[in-house]
PDB file of C-alpha atoms in Angstrom:
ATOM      1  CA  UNK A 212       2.813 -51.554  24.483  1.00 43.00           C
ATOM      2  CA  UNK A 213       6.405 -51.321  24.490  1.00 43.00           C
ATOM      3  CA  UNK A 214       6.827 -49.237  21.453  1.00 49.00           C
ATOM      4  CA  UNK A 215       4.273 -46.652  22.391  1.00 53.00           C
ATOM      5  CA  UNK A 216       5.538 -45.898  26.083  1.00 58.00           C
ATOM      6  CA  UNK A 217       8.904 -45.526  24.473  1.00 60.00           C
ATOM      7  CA  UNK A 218       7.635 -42.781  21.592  1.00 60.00           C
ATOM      8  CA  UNK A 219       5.857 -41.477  24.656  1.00 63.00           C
ATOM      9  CA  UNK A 220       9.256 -41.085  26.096  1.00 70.00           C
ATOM     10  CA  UNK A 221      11.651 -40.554  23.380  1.00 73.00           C
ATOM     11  CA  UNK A 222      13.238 -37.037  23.369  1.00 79.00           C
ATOM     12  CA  UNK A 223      16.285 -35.818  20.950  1.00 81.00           C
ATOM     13  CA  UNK A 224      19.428 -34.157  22.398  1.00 82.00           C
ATOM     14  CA  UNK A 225      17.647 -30.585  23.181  1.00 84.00           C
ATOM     15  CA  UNK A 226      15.013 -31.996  24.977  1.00 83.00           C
ATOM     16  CA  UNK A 227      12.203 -32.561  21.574  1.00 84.00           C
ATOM     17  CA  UNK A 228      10.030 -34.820  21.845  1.00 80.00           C
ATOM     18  CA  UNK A 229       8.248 -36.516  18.810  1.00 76.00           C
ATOM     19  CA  UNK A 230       5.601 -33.756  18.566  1.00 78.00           C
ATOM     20  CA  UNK A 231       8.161 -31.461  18.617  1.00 82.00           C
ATOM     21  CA  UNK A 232       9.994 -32.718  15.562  1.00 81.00           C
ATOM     22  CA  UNK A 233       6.867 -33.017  13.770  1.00 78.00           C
ATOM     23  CA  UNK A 234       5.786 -29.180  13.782  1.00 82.00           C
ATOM     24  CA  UNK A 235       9.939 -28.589  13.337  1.00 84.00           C
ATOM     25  CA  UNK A 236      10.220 -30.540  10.144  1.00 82.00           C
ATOM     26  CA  UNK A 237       6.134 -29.603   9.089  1.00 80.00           C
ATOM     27  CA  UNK A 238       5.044 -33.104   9.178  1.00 78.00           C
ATOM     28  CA  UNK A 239       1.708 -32.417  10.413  1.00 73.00           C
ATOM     29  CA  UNK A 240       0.076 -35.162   8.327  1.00 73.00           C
ATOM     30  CA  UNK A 241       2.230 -37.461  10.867  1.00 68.00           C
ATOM     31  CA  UNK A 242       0.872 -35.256  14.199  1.00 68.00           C
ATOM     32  CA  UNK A 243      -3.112 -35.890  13.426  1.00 65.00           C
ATOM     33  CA  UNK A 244      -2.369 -39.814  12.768  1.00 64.00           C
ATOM     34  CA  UNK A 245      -0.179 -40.109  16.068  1.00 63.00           C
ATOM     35  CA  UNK A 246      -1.770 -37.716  18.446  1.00 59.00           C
ATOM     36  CA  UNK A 247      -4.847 -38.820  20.616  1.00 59.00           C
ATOM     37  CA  UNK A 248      -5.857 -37.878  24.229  1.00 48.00           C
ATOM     38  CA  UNK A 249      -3.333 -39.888  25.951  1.00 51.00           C
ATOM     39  CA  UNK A 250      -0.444 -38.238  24.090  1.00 59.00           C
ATOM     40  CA  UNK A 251      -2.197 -34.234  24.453  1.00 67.00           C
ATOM     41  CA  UNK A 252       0.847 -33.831  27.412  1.00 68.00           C
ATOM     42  CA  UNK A 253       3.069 -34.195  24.392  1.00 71.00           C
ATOM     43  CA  UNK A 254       1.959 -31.194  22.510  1.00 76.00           C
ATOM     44  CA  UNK A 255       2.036 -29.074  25.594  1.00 80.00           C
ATOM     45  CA  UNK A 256       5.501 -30.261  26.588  1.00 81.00           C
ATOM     46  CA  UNK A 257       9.040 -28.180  26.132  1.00 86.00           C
ATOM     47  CA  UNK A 258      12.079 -28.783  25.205  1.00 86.00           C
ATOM     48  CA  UNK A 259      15.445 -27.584  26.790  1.00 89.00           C
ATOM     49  CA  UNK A 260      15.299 -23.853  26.279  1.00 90.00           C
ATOM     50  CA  UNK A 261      11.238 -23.465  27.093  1.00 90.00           C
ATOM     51  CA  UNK A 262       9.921 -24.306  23.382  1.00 90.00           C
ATOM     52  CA  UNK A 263       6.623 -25.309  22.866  1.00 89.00           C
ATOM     53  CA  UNK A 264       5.733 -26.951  19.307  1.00 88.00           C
ATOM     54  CA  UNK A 265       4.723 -22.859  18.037  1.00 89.00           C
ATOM     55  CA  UNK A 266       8.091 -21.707  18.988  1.00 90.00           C
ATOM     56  CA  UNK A 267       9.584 -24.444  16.890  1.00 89.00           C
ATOM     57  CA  UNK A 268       6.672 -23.511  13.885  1.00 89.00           C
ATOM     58  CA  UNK A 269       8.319 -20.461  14.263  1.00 89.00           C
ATOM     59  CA  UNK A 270      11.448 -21.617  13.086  1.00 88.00           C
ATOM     60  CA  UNK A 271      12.406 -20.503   9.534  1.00 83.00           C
ATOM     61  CA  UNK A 272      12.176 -24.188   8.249  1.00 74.00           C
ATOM     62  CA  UNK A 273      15.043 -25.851   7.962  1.00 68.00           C
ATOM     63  CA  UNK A 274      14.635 -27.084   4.270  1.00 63.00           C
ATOM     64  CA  UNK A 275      14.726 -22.903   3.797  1.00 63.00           C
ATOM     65  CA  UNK A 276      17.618 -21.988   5.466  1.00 60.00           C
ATOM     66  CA  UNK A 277      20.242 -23.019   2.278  1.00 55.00           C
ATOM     67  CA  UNK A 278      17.468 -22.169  -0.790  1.00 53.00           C
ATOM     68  CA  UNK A 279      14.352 -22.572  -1.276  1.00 55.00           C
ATOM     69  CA  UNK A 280      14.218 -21.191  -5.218  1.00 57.00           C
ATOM     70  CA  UNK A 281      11.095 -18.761  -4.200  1.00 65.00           C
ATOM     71  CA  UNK A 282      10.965 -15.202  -4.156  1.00 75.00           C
ATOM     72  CA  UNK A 283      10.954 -13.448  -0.936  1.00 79.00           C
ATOM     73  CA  UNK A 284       7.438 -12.427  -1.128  1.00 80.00           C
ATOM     74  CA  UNK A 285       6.424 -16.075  -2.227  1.00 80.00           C
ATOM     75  CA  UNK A 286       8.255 -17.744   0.845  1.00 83.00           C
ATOM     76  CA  UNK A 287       7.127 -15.463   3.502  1.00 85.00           C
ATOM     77  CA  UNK A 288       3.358 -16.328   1.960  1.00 84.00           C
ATOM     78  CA  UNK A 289       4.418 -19.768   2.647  1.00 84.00           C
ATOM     79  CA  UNK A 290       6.044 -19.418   6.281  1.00 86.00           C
ATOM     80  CA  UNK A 291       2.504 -17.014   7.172  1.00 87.00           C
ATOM     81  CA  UNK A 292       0.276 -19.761   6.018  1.00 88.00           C
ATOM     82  CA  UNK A 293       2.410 -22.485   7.937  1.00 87.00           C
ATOM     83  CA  UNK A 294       2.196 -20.411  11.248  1.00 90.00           C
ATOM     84  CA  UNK A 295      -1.409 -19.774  11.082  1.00 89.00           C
ATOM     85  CA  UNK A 296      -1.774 -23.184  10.212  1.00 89.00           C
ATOM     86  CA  UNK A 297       0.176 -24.595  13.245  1.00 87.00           C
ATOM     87  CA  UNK A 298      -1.621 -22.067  15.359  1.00 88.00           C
ATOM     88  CA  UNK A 299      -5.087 -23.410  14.649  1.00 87.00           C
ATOM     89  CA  UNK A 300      -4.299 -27.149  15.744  1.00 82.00           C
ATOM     90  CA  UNK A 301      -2.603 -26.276  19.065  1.00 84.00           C
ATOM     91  CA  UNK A 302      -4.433 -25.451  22.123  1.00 83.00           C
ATOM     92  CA  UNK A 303      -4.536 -21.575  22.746  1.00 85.00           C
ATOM     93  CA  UNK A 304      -2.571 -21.418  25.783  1.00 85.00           C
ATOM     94  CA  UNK A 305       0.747 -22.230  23.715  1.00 87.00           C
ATOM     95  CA  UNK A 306       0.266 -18.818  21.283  1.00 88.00           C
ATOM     96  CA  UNK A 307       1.057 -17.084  24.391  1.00 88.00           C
ATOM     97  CA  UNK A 308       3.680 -18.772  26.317  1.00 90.00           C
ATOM     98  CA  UNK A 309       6.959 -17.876  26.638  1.00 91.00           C
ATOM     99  CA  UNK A 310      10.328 -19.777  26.381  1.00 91.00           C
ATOM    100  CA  UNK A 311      13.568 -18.916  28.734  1.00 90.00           C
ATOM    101  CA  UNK A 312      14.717 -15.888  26.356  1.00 91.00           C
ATOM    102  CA  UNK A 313      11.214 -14.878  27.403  1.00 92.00           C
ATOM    103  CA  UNK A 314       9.843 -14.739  23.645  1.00 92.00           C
ATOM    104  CA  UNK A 315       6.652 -15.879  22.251  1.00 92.00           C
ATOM    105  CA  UNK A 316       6.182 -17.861  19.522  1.00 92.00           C
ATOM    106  CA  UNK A 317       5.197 -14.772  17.594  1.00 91.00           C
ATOM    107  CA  UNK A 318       8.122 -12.932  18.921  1.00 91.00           C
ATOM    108  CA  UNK A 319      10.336 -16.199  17.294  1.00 92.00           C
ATOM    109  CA  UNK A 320       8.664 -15.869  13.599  1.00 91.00           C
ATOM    110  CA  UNK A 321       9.058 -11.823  13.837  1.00 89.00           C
ATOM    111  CA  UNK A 322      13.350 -12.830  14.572  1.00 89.00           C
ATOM    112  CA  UNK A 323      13.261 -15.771  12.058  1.00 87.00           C
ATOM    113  CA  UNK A 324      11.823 -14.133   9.679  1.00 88.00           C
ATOM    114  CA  UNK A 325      13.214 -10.336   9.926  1.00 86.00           C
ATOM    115  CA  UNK A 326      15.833 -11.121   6.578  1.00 85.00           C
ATOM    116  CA  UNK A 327      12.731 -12.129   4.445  1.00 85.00           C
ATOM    117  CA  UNK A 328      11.480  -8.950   5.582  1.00 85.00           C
ATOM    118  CA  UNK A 329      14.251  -7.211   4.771  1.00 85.00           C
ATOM    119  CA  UNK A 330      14.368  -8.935   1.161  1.00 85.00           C
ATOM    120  CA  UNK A 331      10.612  -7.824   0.694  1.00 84.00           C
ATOM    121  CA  UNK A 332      11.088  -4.636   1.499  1.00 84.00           C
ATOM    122  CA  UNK A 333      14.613  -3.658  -0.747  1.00 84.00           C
ATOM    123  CA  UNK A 334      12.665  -5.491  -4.051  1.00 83.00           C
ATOM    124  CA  UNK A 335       9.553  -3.298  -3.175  1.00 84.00           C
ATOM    125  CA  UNK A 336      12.006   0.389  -3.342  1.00 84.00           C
ATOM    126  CA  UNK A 337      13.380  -1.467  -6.613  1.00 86.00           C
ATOM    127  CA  UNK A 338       9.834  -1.659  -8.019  1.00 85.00           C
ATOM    128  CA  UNK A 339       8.637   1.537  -6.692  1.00 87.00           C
ATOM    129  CA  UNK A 340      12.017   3.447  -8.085  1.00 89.00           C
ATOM    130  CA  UNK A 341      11.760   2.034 -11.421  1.00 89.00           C
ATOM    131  CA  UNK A 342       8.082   2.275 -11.770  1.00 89.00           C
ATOM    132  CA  UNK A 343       8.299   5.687 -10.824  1.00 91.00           C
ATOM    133  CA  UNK A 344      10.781   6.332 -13.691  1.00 92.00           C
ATOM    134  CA  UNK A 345       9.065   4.602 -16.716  1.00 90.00           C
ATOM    135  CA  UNK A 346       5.749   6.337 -15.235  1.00 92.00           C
ATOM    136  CA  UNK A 347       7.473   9.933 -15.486  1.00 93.00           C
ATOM    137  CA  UNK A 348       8.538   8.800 -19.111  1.00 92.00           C
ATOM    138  CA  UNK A 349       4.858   7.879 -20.240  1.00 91.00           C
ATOM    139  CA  UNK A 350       3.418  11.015 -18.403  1.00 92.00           C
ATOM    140  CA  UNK A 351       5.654  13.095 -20.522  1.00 92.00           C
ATOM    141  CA  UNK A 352       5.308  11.870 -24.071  1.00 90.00           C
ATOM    142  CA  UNK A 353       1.471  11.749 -23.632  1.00 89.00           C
ATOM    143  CA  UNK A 354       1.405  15.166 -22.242  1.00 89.00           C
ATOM    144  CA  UNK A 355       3.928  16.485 -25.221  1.00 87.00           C
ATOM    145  CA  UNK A 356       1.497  14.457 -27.337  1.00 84.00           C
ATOM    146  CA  UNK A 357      -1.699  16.468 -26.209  1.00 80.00           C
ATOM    147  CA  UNK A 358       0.197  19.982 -26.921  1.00 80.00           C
ATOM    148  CA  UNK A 359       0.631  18.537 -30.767  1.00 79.00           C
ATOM    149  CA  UNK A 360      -2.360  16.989 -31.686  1.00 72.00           C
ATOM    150  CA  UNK A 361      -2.160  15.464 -35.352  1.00 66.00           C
ATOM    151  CA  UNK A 362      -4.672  15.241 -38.225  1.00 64.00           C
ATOM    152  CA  UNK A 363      -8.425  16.330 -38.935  1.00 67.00           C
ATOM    153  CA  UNK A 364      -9.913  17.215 -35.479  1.00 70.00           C
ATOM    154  CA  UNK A 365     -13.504  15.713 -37.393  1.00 74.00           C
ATOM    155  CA  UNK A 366     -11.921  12.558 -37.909  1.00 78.00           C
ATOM    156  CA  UNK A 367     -13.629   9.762 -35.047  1.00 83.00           C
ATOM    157  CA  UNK A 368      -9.577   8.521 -35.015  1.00 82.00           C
ATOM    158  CA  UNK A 369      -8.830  12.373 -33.223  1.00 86.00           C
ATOM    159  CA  UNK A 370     -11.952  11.300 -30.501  1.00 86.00           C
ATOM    160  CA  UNK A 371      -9.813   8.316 -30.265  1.00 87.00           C
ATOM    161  CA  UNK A 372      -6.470   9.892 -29.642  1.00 88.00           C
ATOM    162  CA  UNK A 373      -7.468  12.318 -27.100  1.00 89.00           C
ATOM    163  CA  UNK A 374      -9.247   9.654 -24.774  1.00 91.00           C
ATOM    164  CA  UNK A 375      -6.528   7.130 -25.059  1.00 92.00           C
ATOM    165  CA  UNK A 376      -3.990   9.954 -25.038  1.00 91.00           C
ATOM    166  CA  UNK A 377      -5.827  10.964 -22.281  1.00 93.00           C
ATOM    167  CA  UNK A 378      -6.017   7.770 -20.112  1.00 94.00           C
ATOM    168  CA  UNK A 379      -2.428   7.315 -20.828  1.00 93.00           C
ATOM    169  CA  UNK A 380      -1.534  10.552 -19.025  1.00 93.00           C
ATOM    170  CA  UNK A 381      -3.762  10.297 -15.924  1.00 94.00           C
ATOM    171  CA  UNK A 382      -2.980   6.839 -15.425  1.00 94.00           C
ATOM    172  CA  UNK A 383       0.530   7.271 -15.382  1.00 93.00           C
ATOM    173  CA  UNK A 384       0.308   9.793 -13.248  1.00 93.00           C
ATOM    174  CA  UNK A 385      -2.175   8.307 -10.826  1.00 93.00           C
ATOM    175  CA  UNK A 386       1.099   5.193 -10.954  1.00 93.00           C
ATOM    176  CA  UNK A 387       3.474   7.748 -10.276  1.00 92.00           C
ATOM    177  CA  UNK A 388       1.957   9.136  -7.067  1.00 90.00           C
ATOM    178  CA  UNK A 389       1.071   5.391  -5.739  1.00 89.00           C
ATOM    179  CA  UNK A 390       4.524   5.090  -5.996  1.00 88.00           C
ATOM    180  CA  UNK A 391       5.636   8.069  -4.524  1.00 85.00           C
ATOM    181  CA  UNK A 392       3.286   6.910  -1.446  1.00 82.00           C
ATOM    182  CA  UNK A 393       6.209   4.173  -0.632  1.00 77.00           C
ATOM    183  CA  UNK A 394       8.809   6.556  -0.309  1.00 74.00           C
ATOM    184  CA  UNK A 395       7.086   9.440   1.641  1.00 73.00           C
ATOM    185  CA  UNK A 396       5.377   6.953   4.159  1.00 66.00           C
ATOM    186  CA  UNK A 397       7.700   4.676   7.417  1.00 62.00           C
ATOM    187  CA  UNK A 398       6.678   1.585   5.607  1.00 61.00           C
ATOM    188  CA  UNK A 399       9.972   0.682   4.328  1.00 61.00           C
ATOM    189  CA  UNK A 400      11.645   1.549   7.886  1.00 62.00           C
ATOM    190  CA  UNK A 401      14.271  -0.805   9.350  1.00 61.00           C
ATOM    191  CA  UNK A 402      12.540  -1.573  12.458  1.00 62.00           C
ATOM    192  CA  UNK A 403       9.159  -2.163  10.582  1.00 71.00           C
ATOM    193  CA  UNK A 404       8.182  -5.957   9.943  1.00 77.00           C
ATOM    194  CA  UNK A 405       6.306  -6.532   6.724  1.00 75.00           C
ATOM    195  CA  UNK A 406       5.383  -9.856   5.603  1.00 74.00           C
ATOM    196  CA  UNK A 407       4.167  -8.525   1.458  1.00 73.00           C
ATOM    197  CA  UNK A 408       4.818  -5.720  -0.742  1.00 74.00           C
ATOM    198  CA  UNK A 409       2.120  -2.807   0.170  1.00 77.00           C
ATOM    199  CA  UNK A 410      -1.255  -2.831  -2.202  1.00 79.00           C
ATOM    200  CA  UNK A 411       0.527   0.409  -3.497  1.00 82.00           C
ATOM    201  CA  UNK A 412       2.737  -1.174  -5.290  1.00 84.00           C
ATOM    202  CA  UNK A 413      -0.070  -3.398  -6.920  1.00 83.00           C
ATOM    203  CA  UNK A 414      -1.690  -0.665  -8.481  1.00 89.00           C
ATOM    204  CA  UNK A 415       1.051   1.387  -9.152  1.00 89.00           C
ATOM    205  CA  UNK A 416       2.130  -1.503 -11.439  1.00 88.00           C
ATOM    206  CA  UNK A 417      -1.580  -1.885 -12.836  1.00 89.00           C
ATOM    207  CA  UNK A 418      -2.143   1.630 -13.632  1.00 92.00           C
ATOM    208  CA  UNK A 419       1.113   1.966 -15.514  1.00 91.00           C
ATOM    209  CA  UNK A 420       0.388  -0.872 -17.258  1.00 89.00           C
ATOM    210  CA  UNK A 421      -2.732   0.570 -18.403  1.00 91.00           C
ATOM    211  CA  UNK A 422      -0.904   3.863 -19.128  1.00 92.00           C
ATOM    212  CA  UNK A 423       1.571   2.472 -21.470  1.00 89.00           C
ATOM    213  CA  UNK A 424      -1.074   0.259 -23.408  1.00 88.00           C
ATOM    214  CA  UNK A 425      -3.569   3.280 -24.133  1.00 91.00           C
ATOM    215  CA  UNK A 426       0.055   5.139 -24.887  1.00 88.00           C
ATOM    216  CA  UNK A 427       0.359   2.432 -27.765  1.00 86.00           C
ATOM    217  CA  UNK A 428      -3.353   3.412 -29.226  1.00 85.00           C
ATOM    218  CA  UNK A 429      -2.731   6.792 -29.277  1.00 87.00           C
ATOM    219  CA  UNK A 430      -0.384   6.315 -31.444  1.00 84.00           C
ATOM    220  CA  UNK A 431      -2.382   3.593 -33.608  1.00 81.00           C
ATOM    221  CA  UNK A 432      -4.452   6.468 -33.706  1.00 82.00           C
ATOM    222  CA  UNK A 433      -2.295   9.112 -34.625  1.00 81.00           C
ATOM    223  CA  UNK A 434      -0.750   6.913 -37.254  1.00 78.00           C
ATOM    224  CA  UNK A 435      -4.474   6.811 -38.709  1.00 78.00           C
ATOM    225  CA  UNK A 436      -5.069  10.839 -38.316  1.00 78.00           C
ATOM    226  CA  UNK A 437      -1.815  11.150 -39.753  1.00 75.00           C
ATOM    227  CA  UNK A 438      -1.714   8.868 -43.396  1.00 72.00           C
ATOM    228  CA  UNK A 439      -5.844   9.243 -43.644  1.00 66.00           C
ATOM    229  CA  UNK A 440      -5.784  10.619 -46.978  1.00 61.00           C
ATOM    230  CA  UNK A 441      -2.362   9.655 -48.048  1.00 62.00           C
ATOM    231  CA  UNK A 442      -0.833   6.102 -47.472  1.00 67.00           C
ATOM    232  CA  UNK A 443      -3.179   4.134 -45.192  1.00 62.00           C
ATOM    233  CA  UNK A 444      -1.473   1.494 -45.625  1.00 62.00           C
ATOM    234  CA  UNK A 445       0.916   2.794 -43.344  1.00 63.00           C
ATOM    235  CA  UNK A 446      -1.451   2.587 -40.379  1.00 59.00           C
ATOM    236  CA  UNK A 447      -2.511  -1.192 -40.969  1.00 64.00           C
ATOM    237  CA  UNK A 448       0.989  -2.092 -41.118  1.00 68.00           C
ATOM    238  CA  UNK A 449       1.966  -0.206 -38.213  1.00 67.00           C
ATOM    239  CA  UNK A 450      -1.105  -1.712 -36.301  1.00 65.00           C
ATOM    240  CA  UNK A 451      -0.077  -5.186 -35.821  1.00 68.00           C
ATOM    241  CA  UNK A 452       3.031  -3.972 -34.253  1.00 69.00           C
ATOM    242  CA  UNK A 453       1.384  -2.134 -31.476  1.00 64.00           C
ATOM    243  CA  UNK A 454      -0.088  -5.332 -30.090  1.00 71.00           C
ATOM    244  CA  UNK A 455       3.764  -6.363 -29.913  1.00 70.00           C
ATOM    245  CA  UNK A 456       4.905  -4.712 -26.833  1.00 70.00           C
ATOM    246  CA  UNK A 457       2.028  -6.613 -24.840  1.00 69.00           C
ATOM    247  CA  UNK A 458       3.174  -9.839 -26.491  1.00 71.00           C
ATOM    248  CA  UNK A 459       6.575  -9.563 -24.801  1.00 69.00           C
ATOM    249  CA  UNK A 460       4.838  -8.322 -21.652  1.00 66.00           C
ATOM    250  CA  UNK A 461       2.755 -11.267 -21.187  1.00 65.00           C
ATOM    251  CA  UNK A 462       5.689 -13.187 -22.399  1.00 66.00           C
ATOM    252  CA  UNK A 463       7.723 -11.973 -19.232  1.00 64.00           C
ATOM    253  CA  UNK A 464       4.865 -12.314 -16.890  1.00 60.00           C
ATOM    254  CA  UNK A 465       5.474 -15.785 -17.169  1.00 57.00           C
ATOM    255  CA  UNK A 466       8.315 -15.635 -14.455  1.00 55.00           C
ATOM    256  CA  UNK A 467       5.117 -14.488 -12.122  1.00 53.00           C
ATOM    257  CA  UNK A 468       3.106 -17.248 -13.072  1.00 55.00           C
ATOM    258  CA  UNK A 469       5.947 -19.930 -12.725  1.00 56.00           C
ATOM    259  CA  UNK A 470       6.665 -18.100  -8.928  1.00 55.00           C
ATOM    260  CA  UNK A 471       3.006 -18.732  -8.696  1.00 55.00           C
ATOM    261  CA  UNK A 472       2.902 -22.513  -9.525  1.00 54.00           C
ATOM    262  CA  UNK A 473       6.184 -22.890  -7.896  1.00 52.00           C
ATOM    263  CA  UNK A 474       4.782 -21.772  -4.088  1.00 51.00           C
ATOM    264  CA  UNK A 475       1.677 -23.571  -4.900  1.00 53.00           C
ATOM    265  CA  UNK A 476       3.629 -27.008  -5.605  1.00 51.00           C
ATOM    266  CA  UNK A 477       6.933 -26.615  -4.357  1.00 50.00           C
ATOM    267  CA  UNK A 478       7.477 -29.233  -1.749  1.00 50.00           C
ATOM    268  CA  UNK A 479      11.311 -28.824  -0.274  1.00 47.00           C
ATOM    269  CA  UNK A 480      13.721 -31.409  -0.353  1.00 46.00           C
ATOM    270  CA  UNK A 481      13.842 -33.217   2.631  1.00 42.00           C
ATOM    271  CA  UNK A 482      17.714 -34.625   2.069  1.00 45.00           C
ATOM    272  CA  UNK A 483      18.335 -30.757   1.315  1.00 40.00           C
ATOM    273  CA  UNK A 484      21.317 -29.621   3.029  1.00 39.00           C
ATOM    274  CA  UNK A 485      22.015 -32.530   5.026  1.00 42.00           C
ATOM    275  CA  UNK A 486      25.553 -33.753   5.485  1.00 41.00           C
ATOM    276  CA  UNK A 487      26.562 -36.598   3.295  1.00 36.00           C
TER     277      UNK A 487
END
């Protein structure tokens, strides 16, 4: 009886009480084992500056604060889900209370979380700009492509230049103006909050994916329309090296996939960053 009036009591320097620490340090597996009816005053308690347990979910988490080894997109996914998380096991009353800087535990995770913002948004203008250039590129060697059109125009490898040819220079430019939707739009503005790259972006990268793959049958084909009656052989040889440029692409896409796993998985360190 002793032990439980005193973690009924206990509170840390500024004011915390044992709820509060667990929603600080996530430990919610610890809050649905130790909280009951008796303790519910606990979870609707403050602490010294007028935090409730969402203003301290709020909190960029502490673990976080020295490196967390995600990307910024990957860690705000992480921080969103947390919050919405936190939100859902508190009583509704807390989402809108205020603390004595008069701020809401929204209001906290916009503040806490306006640098990971920031990050998102300066590695989204990165993408867009260079996307945009290697877009531009592919739009302009299919389109010079188009003008000089190799070969037999009866051959079925000319039907399969023009449509890949084709695809390869309307996808590209499709990416090009997704792009261009980032930079004409106040998306990327300093005083707007974003918590992912916009769907833009997405496609963008998808279409101009697709552009530069039908770019590589065109000129499978063109190789074929090309050494038809002279050395084929040429065009099987060159073949096998068209499938190399998605090789290395699926090769590098492996960094996405690890970020993937990583924010699945990645539990931080809870000795991280402490003081030895």
């Amino acid at each position: 009886m002793g032990s439980s009036s005193l973690l009924m009591t206990f509170k840390d320097s500024n004011g915390r009480n044992l709820v509060h620490l667990f929603f600080l340090y996530r430990r919610l597996d610890f809050f649905e084992q130790f909280l009951n009816e008796r303790k519910q005053y606990l979870l609707r308690a403050v602490d010294n500056e007028g935090n409730n347990v969402l203003h301290l979910a709020a909190l960029l988490a502490p673990q976080f604060k020295l490196f967390s080894g995600l990307s910024a997109k990957f860690q705000m996914d992480k921080e969103l889900s947390w919050f919405k998380d936190a939100e859902r096991r508190v009583p509704h009353g807390l989402k809108s209370m205020k603390n004595k800087k008069g701020k809401t535990p929204v209001d906290v995770f916009f503040d806490e979380h306006n640098q990971l913002s920031k990050d998102i948004k300066e590695a989204a203008k990165g993408i867009a700009d260079s996307g945009m250039v290697v877009a531009t590129l592919v739009a302009t060697v299919a389109f010079a492509a188009a003008l000089t059109v190799p070969g037999d125009k009866n051959n079925v490898w000319f039907i399969f230049f023009i449509v890949t040819n084709a695809i390869a220079l309307f996808t590209s430019s499709a990416s090009i103006l997704s792009f261009l939707t980032n930079f004409i739009s106040s998306r990327f503005a300093d005083t707007e909050f974003v918590i992912s790259v916009h769907p833009s972006l997405y496609y963008g990268l998808q279409l101009l994916m697709i552009s530069v793959t039908t770019l590589v049958y065109a000129f499978i084909a063109a190789s074929f329309l090309i050494f038809d009656h002279t050395t084929k052989w040429v065009s099987y040889v060159v073949t096998p090296m068209g499938f190399s440029p998605l090789l290395v692409f699926i090769l590098f896409q492996s960094k996405f996939w690890d970020d993937s796993y990583w924010s699945k998985y990645y539990r931080p360190d809870p000795n991280l960053g402490r003081q030895t």
